[in-house]
Tab-separated table of C-alpha atoms in Angstrom:
chain	number	residue	atom	x	y	z
A	1	MET	CA	-25.558	7.829	-13.012
A	2	THR	CA	-23.754	4.568	-12.011
A	3	LYS	CA	-23.398	2.267	-14.948
A	4	THR	CA	-24.632	-1.257	-14.247
A	5	THR	CA	-23.769	-3.017	-17.544
A	6	TYR	CA	-20.929	-2.616	-20.023
A	7	SER	CA	-20.234	-3.752	-23.538
A	8	GLU	CA	-16.695	-5.209	-24.160
A	9	LYS	CA	-15.735	-1.993	-25.904
A	10	GLU	CA	-17.132	0.219	-22.902
A	11	LEU	CA	-15.404	-2.014	-20.553
A	12	LEU	CA	-11.972	-1.422	-22.198
A	13	VAL	CA	-12.538	2.384	-22.495
A	14	SER	CA	-13.573	2.493	-18.752
A	15	LEU	CA	-10.456	0.426	-17.712
A	16	LYS	CA	-8.293	3.095	-19.420
A	17	SER	CA	-10.201	6.074	-18.103
A	18	VAL	CA	-8.329	8.936	-16.572
A	19	ASP	CA	-11.098	9.008	-13.974
A	20	ARG	CA	-10.289	6.570	-11.160
A	21	ILE	CA	-13.839	6.231	-9.944
A	22	GLU	CA	-14.783	5.194	-13.514
A	23	ARG	CA	-11.977	2.760	-13.736
A	24	ASN	CA	-12.834	1.148	-10.414
A	25	ARG	CA	-16.438	0.906	-11.354
A	26	ALA	CA	-15.366	-1.133	-14.431
A	27	LEU	CA	-13.174	-3.256	-12.141
A	28	SER	CA	-16.074	-3.930	-9.840
A	29	PHE	CA	-18.248	-4.861	-12.808
A	30	ILE	CA	-15.530	-7.426	-13.839
A	31	TYR	CA	-15.299	-8.646	-10.177
A	32	LYS	CA	-19.051	-9.055	-9.866
A	33	ASN	CA	-19.254	-11.090	-13.045
A	34	GLU	CA	-16.126	-13.172	-13.163
A	35	TYR	CA	-14.983	-13.730	-9.610
A	36	VAL	CA	-17.512	-16.665	-8.764
A	37	LYS	CA	-16.522	-18.578	-11.822
A	38	ILE	CA	-12.743	-18.469	-11.191
A	39	ALA	CA	-13.183	-19.065	-7.406
A	40	GLY	CA	-15.233	-22.097	-8.214
A	41	PHE	CA	-12.429	-23.407	-10.492
A	42	VAL	CA	-9.671	-22.800	-7.843
A	43	LYS	CA	-11.566	-24.315	-5.017
A	44	LYS	CA	-12.460	-27.430	-7.204
A	45	ASN	CA	-8.784	-27.870	-7.800
A	46	SER	CA	-7.576	-27.982	-4.116
A	47	GLY	CA	-7.464	-24.323	-3.488
A	48	ASN	CA	-9.210	-22.197	-0.829
A	49	ASP	CA	-10.870	-18.727	-0.624
A	50	ASN	CA	-7.552	-16.932	-0.110
A	51	ASP	CA	-5.994	-18.747	-3.197
A	52	ALA	CA	-9.027	-17.731	-5.257
A	53	GLU	CA	-8.608	-14.124	-4.234
A	54	ASP	CA	-4.932	-14.064	-4.962
A	55	VAL	CA	-5.286	-15.828	-8.328
A	56	PHE	CA	-8.182	-13.638	-9.526
A	57	GLN	CA	-6.277	-10.404	-8.526
A	58	GLU	CA	-3.099	-11.769	-10.249
A	59	GLY	CA	-5.162	-12.471	-13.381
A	60	LEU	CA	-6.962	-9.063	-13.348
A	61	THR	CA	-3.664	-7.345	-12.840
A	62	ILE	CA	-2.187	-9.110	-15.938
A	63	LEU	CA	-5.300	-8.150	-17.899
A	64	TYR	CA	-5.131	-4.560	-16.722
A	65	GLU	CA	-1.442	-4.215	-17.686
A	66	GLN	CA	-2.203	-5.618	-21.091
A	67	VAL	CA	-5.056	-3.163	-21.685
A	68	MET	CA	-3.028	-0.269	-20.488
A	69	SER	CA	-0.057	-1.161	-22.754
A	70	ASN	CA	-2.251	-1.837	-25.702
A	71	THR	CA	-1.130	-5.438	-25.937
A	72	PHE	CA	-4.603	-6.877	-25.144
A	73	LYS	CA	-5.678	-8.713	-28.288
A	74	LYS	CA	-9.407	-8.566	-28.802
A	75	GLU	CA	-9.561	-12.054	-30.166
A	76	SER	CA	-11.508	-13.324	-27.171
A	77	THR	CA	-13.790	-11.788	-24.753
A	78	ILE	CA	-12.488	-10.271	-21.421
A	79	SER	CA	-14.370	-12.952	-19.634
A	80	THR	CA	-12.804	-15.825	-21.598
A	81	TYR	CA	-9.379	-14.382	-21.464
A	82	LEU	CA	-9.487	-13.599	-17.798
A	83	PHE	CA	-10.488	-17.231	-17.104
A	84	ALA	CA	-7.688	-18.551	-19.184
A	85	ILE	CA	-5.037	-16.376	-17.414
A	86	CYS	CA	-6.329	-17.317	-13.974
A	87	LYS	CA	-6.389	-21.034	-14.876
A	88	ASN	CA	-2.726	-20.793	-16.064
A	89	GLN	CA	-1.729	-18.913	-12.897
A	90	TRP	CA	-3.329	-21.517	-10.658
A	91	SER	CA	-1.834	-24.427	-12.698
A	92	ARG	CA	1.644	-22.773	-12.350
A	93	ARG	CA	1.164	-22.290	-8.534
A	94	LEU	CA	0.158	-25.914	-8.104
A	95	ARG	CA	3.235	-27.054	-10.211
A	96	LYS	CA	5.504	-24.722	-8.251
A	97	ALA	CA	4.277	-26.111	-4.969
A	98	SER	CA	4.849	-29.803	-6.092
A	99	THR	CA	8.298	-28.952	-7.456
A	100	LYS	CA	9.171	-27.394	-4.115
A	101	ASN	CA	8.002	-30.432	-2.252
A	102	GLU	CA	10.198	-32.596	-4.438
A	103	LEU	CA	13.158	-30.523	-3.931
A	104	TYR	CA	12.804	-30.484	-0.146
A	105	GLY	CA	13.448	-34.312	-0.421
A	106	VAL	CA	16.803	-33.803	-2.122
A	107	GLU	CA	19.892	-32.441	-0.243
A	108	THR	CA	21.812	-29.883	-2.281
A	109	LYS	CA	25.516	-29.985	-2.279
A	110	GLU	CA	27.412	-26.970	-0.815
A	111	GLY	CA	28.830	-24.585	-3.462
A	112	GLN	CA	26.435	-25.759	-6.079
A	113	THR	CA	24.524	-22.531	-6.199
A	114	ASP	CA	23.377	-21.614	-9.790
A	115	ASP	CA	25.177	-18.394	-10.770
A	116	LEU	CA	22.178	-17.323	-12.891
A	117	ALA	CA	19.716	-17.780	-10.110
A	118	LEU	CA	21.992	-15.833	-7.801
A	119	ASP	CA	22.243	-12.916	-10.282
A	120	SER	CA	18.491	-12.895	-10.652
A	121	MET	CA	17.972	-12.903	-6.881
A	122	ILE	CA	20.390	-9.936	-6.388
A	123	ALA	CA	18.630	-7.996	-9.219
A	124	ASN	CA	15.184	-8.728	-7.501
A	125	GLU	CA	16.646	-7.526	-4.303
A	126	GLU	CA	17.866	-4.256	-5.900
A	127	VAL	CA	14.372	-3.768	-7.617
A	128	GLU	CA	12.784	-4.320	-4.309
A	129	ALA	CA	14.992	-1.856	-2.470
A	130	VAL	CA	14.383	0.948	-5.101
A	131	ALA	CA	10.634	0.205	-4.960
A	132	ASP	CA	10.917	0.858	-1.197
A	133	LEU	CA	12.586	4.116	-1.874
A	134	LEU	CA	9.800	5.022	-4.373
A	135	ASP	CA	7.157	4.200	-1.653
A	136	ASN	CA	8.784	6.707	0.716
A	137	MET	CA	8.859	9.435	-1.848
A	138	ASP	CA	6.419	12.203	-1.847
A	139	CYS	CA	3.076	11.162	-3.329
A	140	GLY	CA	3.208	13.444	-6.337
A	141	CYS	CA	6.480	11.881	-7.618
A	142	LYS	CA	5.396	8.320	-6.869
A	143	ARG	CA	2.124	8.979	-8.743
A	144	ILE	CA	3.570	10.538	-11.760
A	145	LEU	CA	6.147	7.764	-12.257
A	146	ILE	CA	3.546	5.105	-11.772
A	147	LEU	CA	1.144	6.780	-14.289
A	148	TYR	CA	3.958	6.957	-16.887
A	149	TYR	CA	5.800	3.693	-16.443
A	150	TYR	CA	3.217	1.376	-15.066
A	151	GLU	CA	-0.060	2.589	-16.611
A	152	ASN	CA	1.618	3.833	-19.920
A	153	ARG	CA	-0.246	6.990	-19.698
A	154	ARG	CA	0.537	9.747	-22.235
A	155	MET	CA	1.709	13.103	-20.845
A	156	LYS	CA	-1.463	14.832	-21.807
A	157	GLU	CA	-3.515	12.348	-19.784
A	158	ILE	CA	-1.029	12.700	-16.794
A	159	ALA	CA	-1.408	16.523	-16.956
A	160	GLU	CA	-5.126	16.058	-16.745
A	161	MET	CA	-5.058	13.471	-13.946
A	162	MET	CA	-2.639	15.481	-11.858
A	163	ASN	CA	-4.042	18.853	-12.588
A	164	LEU	CA	-0.780	20.122	-14.157
A	165	ALA	CA	-0.714	22.927	-16.775
A	166	ASN	CA	0.087	20.843	-19.918
A	167	ASP	CA	2.033	17.796	-21.174
A	168	LYS	CA	5.319	19.600	-21.199
A	169	VAL	CA	4.927	20.405	-17.391
A	170	ALA	CA	4.115	16.769	-16.840
A	171	LYS	CA	7.166	15.551	-18.745
A	172	ASN	CA	9.330	17.993	-17.010
A	173	LYS	CA	8.076	16.677	-13.547
A	174	LYS	CA	8.349	13.057	-14.588
A	175	ASN	CA	12.049	13.601	-15.539
A	176	ARG	CA	12.768	15.453	-12.339
A	177	CYS	CA	11.271	12.657	-10.319
A	178	LEU	CA	13.003	10.000	-11.989
A	179	ASN	CA	16.330	11.890	-11.587
A	180	LYS	CA	15.492	12.159	-7.887
A	181	LEU	CA	14.808	8.418	-7.560
A	182	ARG	CA	18.019	7.627	-9.471
A	183	LYS	CA	19.964	9.971	-7.110
A	184	LEU	CA	18.412	8.326	-4.026
A	185	ALA	CA	19.176	4.831	-5.234
A	186	GLN	CA	22.782	5.819	-5.922
A	187	GLN	CA	23.170	6.873	-2.383
A	188	ILE	CA	22.388	3.400	-1.079
A	189	PRO	CA	25.750	1.647	-0.595
A	190	GLY	CA	24.309	-1.788	-1.076
A	191	LEU	CA	22.878	-1.237	-4.557
A	192	LYS	CA	25.825	-2.453	-6.644
A	193	SER	CA	24.115	-1.888	-10.008
A	194	MET	CA	23.094	1.558	-9.089
A	195	SER	CA	26.455	2.809	-7.997
A	196	LYS	CA	28.048	5.691	-10.020
A	197	SER	CA	31.391	4.128	-10.578
B	1	MET	CA	16.066	20.186	-22.753
B	2	ASN	CA	19.661	19.422	-21.892
B	3	GLU	CA	21.846	16.540	-23.236
B	4	ASN	CA	21.482	14.613	-20.088
B	5	THR	CA	17.754	14.583	-20.363
B	6	ASP	CA	17.906	13.533	-23.996
B	7	PHE	CA	20.257	10.727	-23.057
B	8	PHE	CA	17.963	9.335	-20.326
B	9	ASN	CA	14.851	9.761	-22.584
B	10	LYS	CA	16.566	7.675	-25.330
B	11	ILE	CA	17.242	4.993	-22.791
B	12	ASP	CA	13.694	5.221	-21.631
B	13	ASP	CA	12.431	4.811	-25.189
B	14	PHE	CA	14.685	1.712	-25.607
B	15	ILE	CA	13.452	0.074	-22.436
B	16	MET	CA	9.827	0.862	-23.128
B	17	GLY	CA	10.113	-0.536	-26.716
B	18	ASN	CA	9.360	2.881	-28.295
B	19	LEU	CA	12.431	3.020	-30.691
B	20	ARG	CA	11.752	2.477	-34.462
B	21	ASP	CA	13.742	-0.166	-36.243
B	22	GLU	CA	16.655	1.996	-37.437
B	23	GLU	CA	17.019	3.796	-34.113
B	24	LEU	CA	16.828	0.478	-32.286
B	25	ASN	CA	19.595	-1.023	-34.522
B	26	SER	CA	22.103	1.840	-33.842
B	27	PHE	CA	21.167	1.889	-30.211
B	28	GLU	CA	21.795	-1.787	-29.885
B	29	LEU	CA	25.222	-1.433	-31.761
B	30	GLU	CA	26.288	1.316	-29.404
B	31	LEU	CA	25.100	-0.509	-26.409
B	32	ALA	CA	27.374	-3.570	-27.400
B	33	ASN	CA	30.434	-1.355	-27.538
B	34	ASN	CA	29.783	1.287	-24.877
B	35	GLU	CA	30.231	0.040	-21.281
B	36	ALA	CA	29.034	3.358	-19.720
B	37	LEU	CA	25.892	3.143	-21.770
B	38	ALA	CA	25.348	-0.495	-20.852
B	39	LYS	CA	25.557	0.485	-17.147
B	40	ALA	CA	23.136	3.344	-17.602
B	41	VAL	CA	20.619	1.104	-19.275
B	42	ASN	CA	20.894	-1.522	-16.565
B	43	GLN	CA	20.327	1.223	-13.967
B	44	GLN	CA	17.353	2.611	-15.859
B	45	ARG	CA	15.878	-0.927	-16.146
B	46	ILE	CA	16.146	-1.248	-12.333
B	47	LEU	CA	14.307	2.040	-11.876
B	48	TYR	CA	11.729	0.912	-14.435
B	49	GLU	CA	11.129	-2.534	-12.842
B	50	SER	CA	10.888	-0.850	-9.359
B	51	ILE	CA	8.305	1.600	-10.522
B	52	ARG	CA	6.249	-1.096	-12.262
B	53	LYS	CA	6.540	-3.181	-9.087
B	54	SER	CA	5.283	-0.348	-6.980
B	55	GLY	CA	2.430	0.452	-9.356
B	56	ARG	CA	1.356	-3.296	-9.446
B	57	LYS	CA	1.299	-3.170	-5.661
B	58	GLU	CA	-0.932	-0.138	-5.647
B	59	PHE	CA	-3.164	-1.701	-8.196
B	60	VAL	CA	-3.607	-4.843	-6.144
B	61	ALA	CA	-4.248	-2.657	-3.085
B	62	ASP	CA	-7.136	-1.090	-5.018
B	63	LEU	CA	-8.395	-4.580	-6.059
B	64	LYS	CA	-8.452	-5.658	-2.369
B	65	VAL	CA	-10.772	-2.695	-1.554
B	66	ILE	CA	-13.066	-3.695	-4.436
B	67	HIS	CA	-12.913	-7.347	-3.233
B	68	LYS	CA	-14.190	-6.184	0.144
B	69	LYS	CA	-16.885	-4.182	-1.334
B	70	VAL	CA	-18.105	-6.609	-3.975
B	71	VAL	CA	-17.356	-10.095	-2.668
B	72	ASP	CA	-17.701	-9.677	0.981
B	73	ASN	CA	-20.797	-7.619	0.195
B	74	ASP	CA	-21.069	-5.545	3.373
B	75	PRO	CA	-24.704	-4.690	3.866
B	76	LYS	CA	-23.734	-1.422	5.522
B	77	LEU	CA	-22.176	-0.191	2.185
B	78	ALA	CA	-25.579	-0.596	0.384
B	79	LYS	CA	-27.253	1.599	3.010
B	80	ILE	CA	-24.955	4.596	2.341
B	81	ARG	CA	-27.020	7.139	0.557
B	82	LYS	CA	-25.339	9.018	-2.160
B	83	PHE	CA	-24.452	12.612	-1.125
B	84	ASN	CA	-26.023	15.293	-3.159
B	85	TRP	CA	-23.548	17.819	-4.264
B	86	ARG	CA	-25.743	19.801	-6.510
B	87	PRO	CA	-26.689	22.565	-3.952
B	88	PHE	CA	-23.061	22.992	-3.076
B	89	PHE	CA	-21.927	23.399	-6.715
B	90	ALA	CA	-24.797	26.007	-7.133
B	91	ALA	CA	-23.564	27.880	-4.145
B	92	ALA	CA	-19.887	27.584	-5.248
B	93	ALA	CA	-20.991	28.940	-8.770
B	94	VAL	CA	-22.934	32.005	-7.198
B	95	LEU	CA	-19.856	32.653	-4.961
B	96	PHE	CA	-17.511	32.454	-7.949
B	97	ILE	CA	-19.600	35.091	-9.845
B	98	VAL	CA	-19.731	37.473	-6.843
B	99	ALA	CA	-15.983	37.117	-6.355
B	100	SER	CA	-15.208	37.639	-10.066
B	101	CYS	CA	-17.441	40.871	-10.131
B	102	LEU	CA	-15.689	42.197	-6.992
B	103	TRP	CA	-12.360	41.398	-8.571
B	104	LEU	CA	-13.288	43.244	-11.732
B	105	PHE	CA	-14.799	46.382	-10.009
B	106	ILE	CA	-12.461	46.915	-7.013
B	107	PRO	CA	-9.265	48.715	-8.160
B	108	ALA	CA	-6.199	46.634	-7.728
B	109	SER	CA	-3.795	47.652	-4.918
B	110	THR	CA	-0.098	47.061	-5.205
B	111	ASP	CA	1.035	47.422	-1.602
B	112	SER	CA	2.601	44.311	-0.183
B	113	GLN	CA	0.012	43.485	2.351
B	114	SER	CA	-2.915	43.537	-0.014
B	115	LEU	CA	-0.911	41.631	-2.685
B	116	PHE	CA	-0.257	38.979	-0.040
B	117	VAL	CA	-3.949	38.910	0.923
B	118	ALA	CA	-5.025	38.566	-2.692
B	119	ASN	CA	-2.681	35.710	-3.384
B	120	TYR	CA	-2.386	33.640	-0.349
B	121	GLU	CA	-4.198	30.559	0.290
B	122	PRO	CA	-3.070	27.802	2.741
B	123	TYR	CA	-1.520	24.723	1.209
B	124	GLU	CA	-3.900	21.803	0.922
B	125	LEU	CA	-2.549	18.672	2.643
B	126	ASN	CA	-3.611	15.663	0.387
B	127	GLN	CA	-5.680	13.411	2.575
B	128	ASN	CA	-5.707	10.666	0.138
B	129	VAL	CA	-2.230	9.544	0.737
B	130	ARG	CA	-1.943	5.998	2.038
B	131	ASP	CA	0.647	6.909	4.615
B	132	PHE	CA	-2.138	8.934	6.350
B	133	GLN	CA	-4.142	5.728	6.796
B	134	GLN	CA	-1.150	3.906	8.359
B	135	ASP	CA	-0.149	6.622	10.750
B	136	GLN	CA	-2.741	7.763	13.197
B	137	ASN	CA	-0.766	10.794	14.340
B	138	LEU	CA	-0.370	11.970	10.760
B	139	LEU	CA	-4.097	11.363	10.217
B	140	ARG	CA	-4.977	13.466	13.329
B	141	GLY	CA	-2.329	16.211	12.408
B	142	ALA	CA	-3.749	16.451	8.926
B	143	GLU	CA	-7.295	16.638	10.219
B	144	LEU	CA	-6.507	19.494	12.418
B	145	TYR	CA	-4.549	21.252	9.747
B	146	ARG	CA	-7.435	20.834	7.391
B	147	ASP	CA	-9.782	22.407	9.998
B	148	LYS	CA	-7.299	25.297	10.258
B	149	ASN	CA	-6.399	24.432	13.884
B	150	TYR	CA	-2.895	25.320	13.365
B	151	ASN	CA	-1.979	25.665	16.990
B	152	GLU	CA	-2.739	22.097	17.547
B	153	SER	CA	-1.573	20.674	14.246
B	154	LEU	CA	1.780	22.112	14.349
B	155	PRO	CA	3.174	20.047	17.348
B	156	ILE	CA	1.756	16.850	15.962
B	157	LEU	CA	3.021	17.420	12.401
B	158	GLU	CA	6.420	18.210	13.868
B	159	LYS	CA	6.585	15.070	15.850
B	160	VAL	CA	5.523	13.088	12.757
B	161	SER	CA	8.226	14.769	10.570
B	162	GLU	CA	10.877	13.205	12.897
B	163	ASP	CA	10.280	9.970	11.190
B	164	ASN	CA	8.644	11.036	7.957
B	165	THR	CA	10.725	13.421	5.688
B	166	SER	CA	7.771	13.861	3.274
B	167	SER	CA	7.850	17.490	1.799
B	168	SER	CA	4.111	17.670	2.034
B	169	ILE	CA	4.359	17.466	5.847
B	170	THR	CA	7.235	19.995	5.720
B	171	MET	CA	5.093	22.345	3.721
B	172	ALA	CA	2.166	21.923	6.184
B	173	ILE	CA	4.459	22.678	9.047
B	174	ALA	CA	5.705	25.827	7.342
B	175	ILE	CA	2.084	27.069	6.705
B	176	SER	CA	1.150	26.276	10.295
B	177	GLN	CA	4.126	28.257	11.516
B	178	HIS	CA	3.057	31.171	9.368
B	179	GLU	CA	-0.595	30.899	10.535
B	180	ASN	CA	0.717	30.951	14.166
B	181	GLY	CA	2.382	34.203	13.477
B	182	GLU	CA	5.996	32.670	12.991
B	183	THR	CA	6.413	33.816	9.377
B	184	LYS	CA	10.226	34.010	9.561
B	185	LYS	CA	10.374	30.392	10.869
B	186	ALA	CA	7.981	29.400	8.048
B	187	ILE	CA	10.370	30.897	5.459
B	188	SER	CA	13.351	28.985	6.838
B	189	ILE	CA	11.301	25.732	6.769
B	190	LEU	CA	10.146	26.349	3.151
B	191	GLN	CA	13.970	26.765	2.280
B	192	LYS	CA	14.427	23.045	3.303
B	193	ILE	CA	12.019	22.042	0.571
B	194	ILE	CA	13.658	24.327	-1.992
B	195	ASP	CA	17.101	22.915	-1.015
B	196	ALA	CA	15.749	19.347	-1.277
B	197	ASP	CA	14.694	20.243	-4.834
B	198	ASP	CA	11.427	18.428	-4.471
B	199	PRO	CA	9.970	18.132	-8.059
B	200	PHE	CA	6.366	18.684	-6.913
B	201	LEU	CA	6.753	21.174	-4.031
B	202	SER	CA	9.857	23.315	-4.648
B	203	ASP	CA	8.111	25.643	-6.935
B	204	LEU	CA	5.308	26.046	-4.424
B	205	ALA	CA	7.909	26.621	-1.631
B	206	HIS	CA	9.221	29.514	-3.722
B	207	TRP	CA	5.737	30.900	-4.136
B	208	TYR	CA	4.951	30.793	-0.525
B	209	SER	CA	8.438	32.284	0.378
B	210	ALA	CA	7.665	35.170	-2.047
B	211	LEU	CA	4.236	35.731	-0.291
B	212	PHE	CA	5.631	35.515	3.181
B	213	TYR	CA	8.382	38.033	2.227
B	214	LEU	CA	5.630	40.256	0.833
B	215	GLN	CA	3.792	40.098	4.165
B	216	LEU	CA	7.032	41.010	5.934
B	217	ASP	CA	7.276	43.916	3.494
B	218	GLN	CA	10.578	42.637	2.134
B	219	LYS	CA	9.716	43.092	-1.639
B	220	GLU	CA	13.304	42.396	-2.915
B	221	ASN	CA	13.322	38.862	-1.388
B	222	ALA	CA	9.865	38.272	-2.738
B	223	ILE	CA	11.042	39.323	-6.132
B	224	THR	CA	14.032	36.877	-5.986
B	225	HIS	CA	11.709	33.923	-5.360
B	226	LEU	CA	9.195	35.122	-8.027
B	227	SER	CA	11.883	35.435	-10.567
B	228	ILE	CA	12.897	31.816	-10.109
B	229	LEU	CA	9.351	30.783	-10.833
B	230	THR	CA	9.191	32.820	-13.968
B	231	ASP	CA	12.505	31.187	-15.364
B	232	SER	CA	10.447	28.535	-17.070
B	233	ALA	CA	6.877	28.317	-18.308
B	234	GLN	CA	6.878	24.739	-17.020
B	235	ASN	CA	7.218	25.811	-13.316
B	236	ASP	CA	4.239	25.720	-11.181
B	237	LYS	CA	2.761	29.077	-10.400
B	238	TYR	CA	4.459	30.488	-13.438
B	239	GLU	CA	1.499	32.673	-14.574
B	240	GLU	CA	0.710	33.924	-10.956
B	241	ALA	CA	4.368	34.635	-10.387
B	242	LYS	CA	4.482	36.610	-13.552
B	243	GLN	CA	1.525	38.705	-12.731
B	244	LEU	CA	2.690	39.384	-9.256
B	245	LEU	CA	6.052	40.422	-10.458
B	246	GLU	CA	4.522	42.942	-12.909
B	247	LYS	CA	2.632	44.553	-10.150
B	248	LEU	CA	5.756	44.630	-7.888
B	249	ARG	CA	7.985	46.251	-10.496
């Protein structure tokens, strides 16, 4: 039977469930109960519907990652915590937009590039390129790597979720997939950090 | 587990914050003095960040679907009645019991053809892959394949494979070739998956190669592929390959 209400504890358990349907049901529950509040805040503070959707999804992503990595501190309720994250996200966006506008008014001198910013830009590009490689890999490999590195799942859970014989098989597959991704990345000439030499 | 795997697992533990204090101190000390290790850590960090980025993208895509259902509140969605699976489960259970009884009471045959028939099931092409939603040809080819219309699925999947190197599609092409009577062609296509060392499908490619060789009555070749699968208990189809090898020897 579909669950229509959750306690805090049940919600956290469902978010971590190995069953995708159960997890999505918990996410829908959070959506139903929290979205209106956050959308109201964003729209009251010079945002529109699209901004509200983006900010809410960013906030829910941060919350999910914290729950999955066991770093979510149960000091406040999910509702209060999510609202605080979204509020911060929206304030940050507004600040960023106003700084950008200020910068457009000042002409930067040629050659004044910040080395640190450049390094970070190159690193981001490399991450982006490897993420593209991963997107083009077979779904099994992509899924096992995401379950392990993004969702912080244990090998036993991964074996269950992917119908693999046991945790050793799952670990073996994860290692093989990561090696494959590493080899693919090393073959791309533009990826300086990934080169073998 | 070889040294190389241990090396990367240690880096993994470092990046994911799984090292204990002592291990962490000695790792950081080595990291400061070992350029090769520093490079390997940097590479692993890029892989780690990329996977997390990709995971986040997938999660947000799931949220967008939920947003559509919940916030946009499509009235059509509410009208969809839940499908009752119970009768199908009951029928499947009865079928399973009948099949089990047949399996127990019919004497096992060891000739190649019957071993092939007893073990062969066409590969299931996963329909949930996001690529399928984005590529209409792939979607159509996969539907035909699922409906066992191998004559029509084959040219479509072959066309799709010109731009998409996914091993799942290559596997479906191999099975379609076999179903269309081109078993030798199927074996050479399976070899491509084996050569690419696909972590998820290379074991399955060995399995199908063994079965196809059985159908061609080439037991020795079948044994070669089955032996590769029985090398490690972590291989897919390990148990099935072991049983089949016992029957063949």
